[in-house]
Amino acid sequence: MASTTSPLAQLRAHCLSAAEDIQQECQRALSSFSSTTTSRNSTTTGILGCDTPLIQLLQRQAGILSRLYTNPSNKEQQSDQTRTSELQLLIQRLDDLASIAYGKFYAYLYKDLPVCWRQLYTDASILKFGALFWAWLEQKDGSKSIEMPMPLDEMVRTLDLALILAGAAGKRGRGWIDKSLGLLESVCRDSSSCMKPKGYLEDLGGDPPRPTKKRRLSIDNNTWDKFPSFASTEPFTPPIRHPVRRINALSMEEFQTYLDKAPKERGPEPLVISGLVNDWPARTTHPWKKPAYLLSRTFDGRRRVPVEIGRSYVDDGWGQKIIPFGEFLSEYIDSTTSSTTGLGTELHQAGSEKEKKQEKIAYLAQHQLLTQLPLLRSDITIPDLCYTSPPSHPTDPTQDQEELEEPQLNAWFGPPGTITPLHTDPYHNLLVQVVGRKYVRLYAPQETERMRKRGKEDGVDMGNTSLVDVGLLEGWDEPCEQNEDGEEDSGEDGFDDFRKVPYLECILEEGDTLYIPIGWWHYVRGLSVSFSVSFWWN
């Protein structure tokens, strides 16, 4: 039965409950170490692995926040300056805790990072969100004692960083954060305190439809027809000389038969499968090809996403940063959405600065966006083909991984010209093209010795990526500046030999699914604005 309590009251209770829960968990952790001789190490679970002073500091901040929520009468007993200082100090201490925890991330490979540091970062972020919301409640109730700007964007940023950087570790974790952001969006939709950004969606034809009661209410596709789609412009389209076999949608049983009949020494070959995802909401009633729809599912563009800056991750000058989805959309994907990000004038740069930014390419690549944004996850379904039993790696059994419990989903969203360099993955892959078109070139596992693998670079094993730049090989791209002096092997030497290596290629249209068998090297190039989802399984 649905709750009749207002979203604002629900979120208030949600924040208070988290503060009390964190305070109690810290107390249990401190008590366990004062009464036992248990040692802490990298395998210690939960907050227990953190240093005692940090647990004590987190506990104190949780207690302060609980008191703010449960003792509103203090506003008569404290001066405005005292209350403002207390809030500012609380937020500073929580920022300090998150900074200390994040500093530990650099001391380990992420897979080896003790969970306590990820949970400390997450819990500090949850408490900071609660502190910012409490300040918002003070303003909404008409109090002028707390003089600070509306913290909405900082609230969203705080929780998104906990999701992206720390994986929302701890028992509150992702579930608590998803519920908080959903309630916050409902509060904003119902509250005059949360002003709609100036110019919101004016360039896209008006406001997007918004369910009044249920956030996940289905919206008919016709509702989105008045909104423009992403441009389909293709600056360059490669010719297809050696096409991948293309077939219509096939059943799980037919696909399993295809896998089973493949020669063991070679393995199955790639396939382009059409019609497999025609019924996805992302392609019908919830169209990802509409910027307005994506903005409506990312808190008006406020949600943060990690993007790669640069043409390819092997290029000099390549980098990564976390930015609002609306900024990514307006600055790198579609400039017509520049007034629709939900972030007001913060995102509008000076003319020269903006022009400089637009010259760069940004790519939301190999990110678990659909885990971070459940509303988008509900727009797709995992293809049945991911529940087949595919064969092992045909030439190198050491590449086989432990069986995944569920397929791994990653999103790939970017403008024309994004490139994933020639590489290979340790899983079978279904790459679904939801929006736009992509070019893919594939080389068989048997050609691995001719792929000119990279070695370790800055301590990172790049052995799954080739030194060969396919775009340079074919004359589609100009040499990068850092390669002109020949210090980095970009594939120029030995081109004649590499050109003799057989390959397959295809252009993925909207709705196509490319099956990439384990071990196949592949180069991927965005031809237009492109949004894809990959499914790894084994």
XYZ file of C-alpha atoms in Angstrom:
538
model
C 0.000 0.000 0.000
C 1.396 3.368 -1.053
C 2.364 5.837 1.649
C 0.143 8.901 2.075
C 2.958 10.869 3.709
C 4.295 13.717 1.590
C 7.642 13.236 -0.189
C 9.105 16.025 1.941
C 8.109 14.304 5.185
C 9.352 10.957 3.862
C 12.728 12.417 2.949
C 13.048 14.115 6.323
C 12.383 10.816 8.101
C 14.747 9.041 5.701
C 17.632 11.396 6.547
C 16.997 11.194 10.288
C 16.865 7.402 10.152
C 20.228 7.278 8.341
C 21.864 9.580 10.889
C 20.608 7.459 13.790
C 21.594 4.250 12.033
C 25.146 5.475 11.308
C 25.525 6.692 14.895
C 24.482 3.272 16.238
C 26.708 1.342 13.802
C 29.715 3.433 14.813
C 28.952 2.793 18.492
C 28.776 -0.967 17.890
C 32.094 -0.861 16.027
C 33.810 1.088 18.810
C 32.366 -1.199 21.475
C 33.545 -4.324 19.670
C 37.128 -3.097 19.650
C 37.119 -1.931 23.250
C 35.910 -5.314 24.467
C 37.898 -7.689 22.236
C 41.389 -8.146 20.891
C 40.176 -8.501 17.320
C 42.651 -6.953 14.879
C 41.660 -4.843 11.926
C 42.936 -5.633 8.453
C 41.991 -5.313 4.792
C 39.417 -8.106 5.100
C 37.540 -6.545 8.035
C 33.978 -5.871 6.928
C 32.025 -2.624 7.116
C 33.170 0.461 8.983
C 35.189 -1.729 11.387
C 38.279 -1.535 9.210
C 38.649 2.241 9.592
C 40.802 3.950 12.221
C 39.135 4.487 15.603
C 39.429 8.326 15.548
C 37.662 8.403 12.175
C 34.833 6.196 13.427
C 34.493 8.459 16.461
C 34.425 11.557 14.254
C 31.767 10.030 11.989
C 29.716 9.055 15.044
C 29.838 12.600 16.402
C 28.688 14.107 13.119
C 25.814 11.625 12.902
C 24.822 12.589 16.457
C 24.883 16.304 15.644
C 22.684 15.764 12.590
C 20.235 13.627 14.581
C 19.940 16.427 17.147
C 19.292 19.029 14.439
C 16.422 16.950 13.090
C 14.908 15.960 16.427
C 15.277 19.237 18.351
C 13.844 22.045 16.206
C 13.227 24.039 19.387
C 16.937 24.870 19.441
C 16.304 27.684 16.967
C 14.861 29.733 19.834
C 17.769 28.833 22.130
C 20.618 29.536 19.707
C 21.603 32.666 17.835
C 21.509 32.733 14.057
C 25.300 32.930 13.948
C 25.673 29.901 16.231
C 23.323 27.767 14.142
C 25.000 28.817 10.917
C 28.453 28.063 12.329
C 27.326 24.677 13.652
C 25.956 23.693 10.251
C 29.051 24.906 8.404
C 31.342 23.025 10.811
C 29.255 19.855 10.427
C 29.520 19.986 6.641
C 33.259 20.746 6.830
C 33.893 17.757 9.093
C 31.930 15.500 6.737
C 33.908 16.831 3.772
C 37.093 16.092 5.719
C 35.996 12.498 6.361
C 35.126 11.978 2.693
C 38.486 13.476 1.655
C 40.429 11.191 4.007
C 38.536 8.149 2.750
C 39.035 9.137 -0.897
C 42.751 9.575 -0.293
C 42.905 5.874 0.564
C 41.487 5.004 -2.875
C 44.858 5.878 -4.413
C 46.741 3.465 -2.162
C 45.080 0.369 -3.649
C 43.822 -1.093 -6.872
C 40.085 -0.519 -6.657
C 39.351 -4.246 -6.479
C 41.681 -4.498 -3.445
C 40.405 -1.376 -1.675
C 39.151 -2.271 1.845
C 35.403 -1.753 1.936
C 35.667 0.344 5.110
C 37.056 3.323 3.146
C 34.310 3.091 0.565
C 31.694 2.916 3.327
C 33.246 5.835 5.209
C 33.048 7.927 2.045
C 29.444 6.824 1.435
C 28.252 7.410 5.002
C 29.911 10.831 5.160
C 28.146 11.704 1.896
C 24.790 10.493 3.206
C 25.174 12.644 6.332
C 26.213 15.654 4.243
C 23.126 15.211 2.090
C 21.061 15.124 5.279
C 22.721 18.301 6.560
C 22.077 20.146 3.306
C 18.467 18.976 3.286
C 18.020 20.143 6.877
C 19.215 23.596 5.815
C 16.724 23.473 2.962
C 13.935 22.591 5.408
C 14.888 25.597 7.502
C 14.477 27.839 4.468
C 11.245 26.207 3.354
C 9.753 26.667 6.824
C 10.376 30.390 6.454
C 13.341 30.643 8.758
C 15.901 33.265 7.807
C 18.402 32.143 10.418
C 20.415 30.075 7.957
C 21.703 32.291 5.177
C 22.981 30.013 2.442
C 22.107 29.306 -1.209
C 19.675 26.576 -2.174
C 21.818 23.418 -1.894
C 19.931 21.332 -4.455
C 22.759 20.832 -6.967
C 25.260 20.117 -4.200
C 22.861 17.561 -2.700
C 22.625 15.698 -6.003
C 26.384 15.953 -6.587
C 27.167 14.602 -3.121
C 25.176 11.405 -3.572
C 26.247 10.852 -7.186
C 29.902 10.992 -6.159
C 29.188 8.356 -3.516
C 27.701 6.166 -6.253
C 30.431 6.772 -8.822
C 33.553 6.910 -6.655
C 32.705 4.665 -3.707
C 30.161 2.324 -5.247
C 27.698 3.314 -2.485
C 29.256 0.836 -0.057
C 27.598 -0.126 3.229
C 24.200 -1.437 4.228
C 22.458 1.882 3.468
C 24.314 2.306 0.195
C 22.673 2.353 -3.191
C 19.160 1.631 -1.965
C 19.212 4.594 0.425
C 20.694 6.903 -2.210
C 18.261 5.890 -4.964
C 15.309 6.461 -2.639
C 16.689 9.825 -1.475
C 17.196 11.161 -4.983
C 13.756 9.944 -6.030
C 12.121 11.656 -3.048
C 14.169 14.815 -3.618
C 12.975 15.018 -7.202
C 9.384 14.578 -6.022
C 9.896 17.351 -3.448
C 11.204 19.644 -6.177
C 8.319 18.838 -8.472
C 5.806 19.682 -5.719
C 7.600 22.643 -4.151
C 7.773 26.276 -5.210
C 11.054 26.464 -3.259
C 12.729 24.483 -6.004
C 12.683 26.914 -8.900
C 12.623 25.594 -12.419
C 15.761 26.770 -14.234
C 15.355 29.775 -16.472
C 14.871 28.798 -20.102
C 14.113 25.195 -19.183
C 13.495 23.206 -22.359
C 12.418 26.316 -24.259
C 14.571 25.311 -27.217
C 13.143 21.794 -27.213
C 9.486 22.696 -27.448
C 8.377 23.137 -23.839
C 8.273 21.202 -20.598
C 8.508 17.423 -20.670
C 5.550 15.455 -19.288
C 5.813 14.725 -15.592
C 3.775 12.082 -13.766
C 1.839 13.642 -10.903
C 1.662 10.671 -8.561
C 3.853 7.805 -9.652
C 7.325 8.709 -10.825
C 7.519 5.650 -13.044
C 4.147 6.090 -14.674
C 4.310 4.991 -18.309
C 4.172 7.849 -20.807
C 2.796 7.300 -24.287
C 5.339 7.717 -27.082
C 3.182 10.365 -28.751
C 3.886 12.639 -25.794
C 7.520 12.860 -26.876
C 6.852 13.351 -30.584
C 6.942 17.140 -30.346
C 10.469 17.082 -28.964
C 13.397 16.961 -31.418
C 15.704 13.974 -31.676
C 19.480 14.076 -31.704
C 20.965 15.126 -35.036
C 21.803 12.213 -37.335
C 24.716 14.025 -38.994
C 27.698 11.818 -39.859
C 30.921 13.715 -40.568
C 32.413 10.538 -42.008
C 31.097 7.079 -42.969
C 33.623 4.272 -43.595
C 33.050 1.898 -46.518
C 32.151 -1.724 -45.730
C 34.247 -4.300 -47.605
C 34.097 -7.374 -45.358
C 30.642 -7.356 -43.756
C 29.708 -9.269 -40.629
C 26.948 -11.785 -41.251
C 23.545 -10.220 -40.578
C 20.477 -12.177 -39.440
C 17.006 -11.421 -38.106
C 16.125 -11.870 -34.440
C 16.724 -15.434 -33.323
C 15.535 -17.337 -30.292
C 17.643 -18.330 -27.324
C 17.594 -21.940 -28.539
C 18.705 -20.980 -32.056
C 21.533 -18.858 -30.671
C 22.690 -21.680 -28.389
C 22.752 -24.002 -31.394
C 24.867 -21.450 -33.279
C 27.347 -21.322 -30.393
C 27.479 -25.105 -30.021
C 28.131 -25.753 -33.712
C 31.115 -23.413 -33.922
C 34.497 -25.159 -34.451
C 36.198 -25.479 -31.058
C 39.577 -24.320 -32.362
C 38.117 -21.121 -33.831
C 34.947 -20.427 -31.844
C 31.828 -18.679 -33.104
C 32.057 -15.664 -35.396
C 30.420 -12.261 -34.840
C 26.806 -11.706 -35.862
C 24.682 -8.610 -36.404
C 21.222 -9.423 -35.105
C 18.333 -7.174 -36.098
C 14.945 -6.987 -34.402
C 16.168 -8.246 -31.029
C 15.307 -5.091 -29.051
C 12.417 -3.621 -31.035
C 10.171 -3.672 -27.976
C 12.554 -1.838 -25.633
C 10.914 1.266 -24.113
C 14.223 3.040 -24.838
C 13.350 2.721 -28.525
C 9.582 3.262 -28.250
C 7.684 4.903 -25.392
C 10.765 6.226 -23.537
C 12.899 7.381 -26.476
C 16.580 7.798 -25.663
C 16.987 9.588 -28.992
C 15.188 12.599 -27.485
C 17.383 14.930 -25.387
C 14.279 16.093 -23.524
C 13.525 12.561 -22.390
C 17.055 11.950 -21.124
C 16.997 15.258 -19.230
C 13.690 14.310 -17.628
C 15.256 11.093 -16.345
C 18.419 12.735 -14.994
C 16.820 15.254 -12.608
C 16.703 17.922 -15.326
C 20.339 17.184 -16.170
C 21.613 17.576 -12.589
C 22.800 13.984 -12.186
C 26.596 13.625 -12.405
C 28.267 11.255 -14.849
C 31.923 10.334 -15.486
C 33.105 11.199 -18.993
C 36.315 10.690 -20.910
C 37.724 13.847 -22.499
C 39.533 13.142 -25.756
C 39.139 11.121 -28.924
C 40.477 7.837 -27.531
C 41.829 6.578 -24.213
C 45.240 5.910 -25.764
C 45.704 9.489 -27.030
C 47.973 11.952 -25.269
C 45.979 14.531 -23.349
C 43.124 12.110 -22.697
C 41.498 12.598 -19.307
C 38.409 11.973 -17.211
C 36.074 14.161 -15.194
C 32.684 14.034 -13.526
C 30.164 16.595 -14.769
C 26.378 17.124 -14.718
C 24.586 15.132 -17.389
C 23.032 18.338 -18.694
C 26.460 19.893 -19.169
C 27.670 16.803 -21.005
C 24.625 17.009 -23.261
C 24.821 20.721 -24.018
C 28.585 21.120 -24.285
C 29.543 17.932 -26.093
C 26.486 16.227 -27.620
C 23.864 18.765 -28.728
C 24.385 22.509 -28.288
C 20.628 23.180 -28.643
C 20.172 21.852 -25.119
C 22.397 24.563 -23.625
C 19.499 26.188 -21.772
C 17.902 22.938 -20.651
C 20.350 21.442 -18.234
C 18.579 22.448 -15.068
C 21.709 24.138 -13.780
C 20.920 27.762 -14.510
C 23.637 30.105 -15.617
C 26.434 28.139 -13.896
C 27.069 26.090 -17.004
C 27.220 28.937 -19.496
C 30.836 29.693 -20.209
C 32.327 32.767 -21.824
C 32.180 32.549 -25.614
C 35.831 31.758 -26.215
C 35.876 29.212 -23.393
C 32.801 27.444 -24.748
C 34.188 27.318 -28.280
C 37.384 25.804 -26.926
C 35.375 23.170 -25.043
C 33.267 22.228 -28.081
C 36.409 21.420 -30.049
C 37.021 18.519 -27.671
C 35.263 15.175 -27.691
C 33.726 13.747 -24.535
C 32.562 10.160 -24.198
C 30.478 8.537 -21.498
C 32.200 5.189 -21.934
C 32.022 1.819 -20.163
C 30.089 3.279 -17.251
C 27.386 1.446 -15.297
C 25.003 4.318 -15.989
C 21.936 2.115 -15.802
C 22.838 1.007 -12.284
C 23.370 4.618 -11.275
C 20.094 5.765 -12.912
C 17.362 3.159 -12.275
C 14.826 5.121 -14.332
C 16.913 4.493 -17.443
C 17.548 0.872 -16.447
C 13.796 0.255 -16.576
C 13.821 1.320 -20.247
C 15.703 -1.799 -21.354
C 15.664 -5.541 -20.706
C 18.542 -8.015 -20.710
C 18.361 -10.054 -23.941
C 17.607 -13.748 -23.436
C 20.728 -14.544 -25.461
C 22.807 -13.487 -22.443
C 21.552 -16.562 -20.598
C 23.007 -19.051 -23.049
C 26.181 -21.060 -22.378
C 28.893 -19.725 -24.683
C 32.186 -21.526 -25.349
C 35.503 -20.733 -23.690
C 38.224 -18.601 -25.263
C 39.289 -20.532 -28.400
C 43.046 -19.873 -28.188
C 43.945 -18.749 -24.647
C 42.167 -20.451 -21.700
C 43.910 -18.078 -19.274
C 41.598 -15.333 -20.523
C 38.489 -17.118 -19.243
C 36.963 -15.466 -16.180
C 34.876 -16.818 -13.315
C 31.249 -17.148 -14.301
C 29.257 -13.954 -13.813
C 26.121 -14.183 -11.709
C 24.420 -11.645 -13.984
C 25.443 -9.958 -17.235
C 27.514 -6.794 -16.774
C 25.857 -3.744 -18.328
C 27.738 -0.677 -19.531
C 26.585 2.457 -21.333
C 28.383 4.165 -24.227
C 27.103 7.629 -25.138
C 28.884 10.261 -27.168
C 29.029 12.567 -30.203
C 30.312 11.662 -33.668
C 34.002 10.807 -33.701
C 34.293 8.927 -30.414
C 36.695 6.000 -30.711
C 37.326 2.881 -28.671
C 40.734 1.698 -29.911
C 41.391 -1.825 -31.101
C 41.177 -4.094 -28.042
C 39.846 -7.413 -26.774
C 37.647 -8.335 -23.787
C 37.565 -11.446 -21.558
C 33.801 -11.946 -21.993
C 31.260 -12.575 -24.708
C 29.485 -9.349 -25.569
C 26.170 -8.190 -26.993
C 26.509 -4.556 -28.108
C 23.068 -3.005 -28.625
C 22.799 0.170 -30.684
C 19.935 2.210 -29.202
C 20.547 5.626 -30.806
C 22.559 6.598 -33.889
C 25.113 4.540 -35.821
C 28.504 2.997 -35.107
C 31.234 1.410 -37.176
C 32.875 -1.739 -35.755
C 35.875 -3.653 -37.111
C 36.759 -7.102 -35.726
C 39.815 -9.378 -35.862
C 39.709 -13.040 -34.860
C 41.489 -14.365 -31.715
C 43.792 -16.377 -33.965
C 45.310 -13.067 -35.139
C 46.284 -11.969 -31.620
C 50.036 -12.309 -32.299
C 49.676 -9.780 -35.112
C 47.703 -7.235 -33.063
C 50.843 -5.519 -31.715
C 49.699 -5.482 -28.110
C 50.657 -2.681 -25.774
C 52.535 -3.408 -22.570
C 52.426 -1.675 -19.205
C 51.877 2.074 -19.396
C 52.197 4.159 -16.234
C 51.862 0.971 -14.231
C 48.651 -0.103 -15.991
C 48.594 -3.337 -17.995
C 47.396 -2.344 -21.476
C 47.993 -5.753 -23.009
C 44.368 -6.022 -24.163
C 44.788 -2.949 -26.405
C 46.602 -2.736 -29.751
C 49.223 -0.183 -30.751
C 47.580 0.008 -34.176
C 45.372 3.032 -34.821
C 42.800 1.748 -37.319
C 41.677 5.254 -38.256
C 45.256 6.208 -39.061
C 45.788 2.911 -40.852
C 42.893 3.618 -43.196
C 43.613 7.319 -43.636
C 40.405 8.353 -41.865
C 42.267 10.346 -39.218
C 45.285 12.603 -39.081
C 48.211 11.599 -36.826
C 47.910 12.946 -33.296
C 50.424 15.683 -32.506
C 52.179 13.583 -29.904
C 52.808 10.857 -32.485
C 54.409 13.015 -35.176
C 57.850 12.700 -33.640
C 57.554 8.929 -33.673
C 58.141 8.517 -29.942
C 54.907 6.587 -29.489
C 54.137 3.727 -31.839
C 50.706 4.545 -33.225
C 50.812 1.859 -35.882
C 52.567 3.733 -38.682
C 55.473 1.281 -38.777
C 54.442 -2.122 -40.062
C 51.211 -0.949 -41.687
C 51.840 -3.044 -44.757
C 51.964 -6.212 -42.684
C 48.899 -5.314 -40.607
C 46.852 -4.504 -43.709
C 47.124 -8.172 -44.648
C 45.363 -9.339 -41.476
C 41.791 -10.463 -42.329
C 38.937 -8.743 -40.566
C 35.159 -8.323 -40.474
C 33.304 -5.011 -40.190
C 29.828 -3.573 -39.912
C 27.812 -0.428 -39.354
C 25.327 -0.820 -36.530
C 21.979 0.811 -37.192
C 19.510 1.786 -34.485
C 18.039 -1.402 -33.058
C 20.917 -3.647 -34.188
C 22.729 -5.974 -31.791
C 26.315 -7.058 -32.483
C 27.471 -10.335 -30.957
C 31.217 -10.106 -30.247
C 32.604 -13.506 -29.191
C 35.235 -13.687 -26.475
C 38.752 -12.992 -27.736
C 37.758 -11.033 -30.851
C 39.670 -7.765 -31.171
C 37.400 -4.856 -32.028
C 37.681 -1.185 -32.945
C 34.558 0.975 -32.461
C 33.877 4.396 -33.972
C 30.837 6.617 -33.365
C 29.542 7.889 -36.711
C 26.732 10.076 -35.355
C 25.458 10.899 -31.888
C 25.417 7.386 -30.499
C 24.000 5.649 -27.434
C 24.799 1.954 -26.970
C 24.507 -0.617 -24.203
C 26.864 -3.586 -23.890
C 26.117 -6.845 -22.093
C 29.095 -8.955 -20.997
C 28.404 -12.561 -20.059
C 30.123 -15.940 -19.934
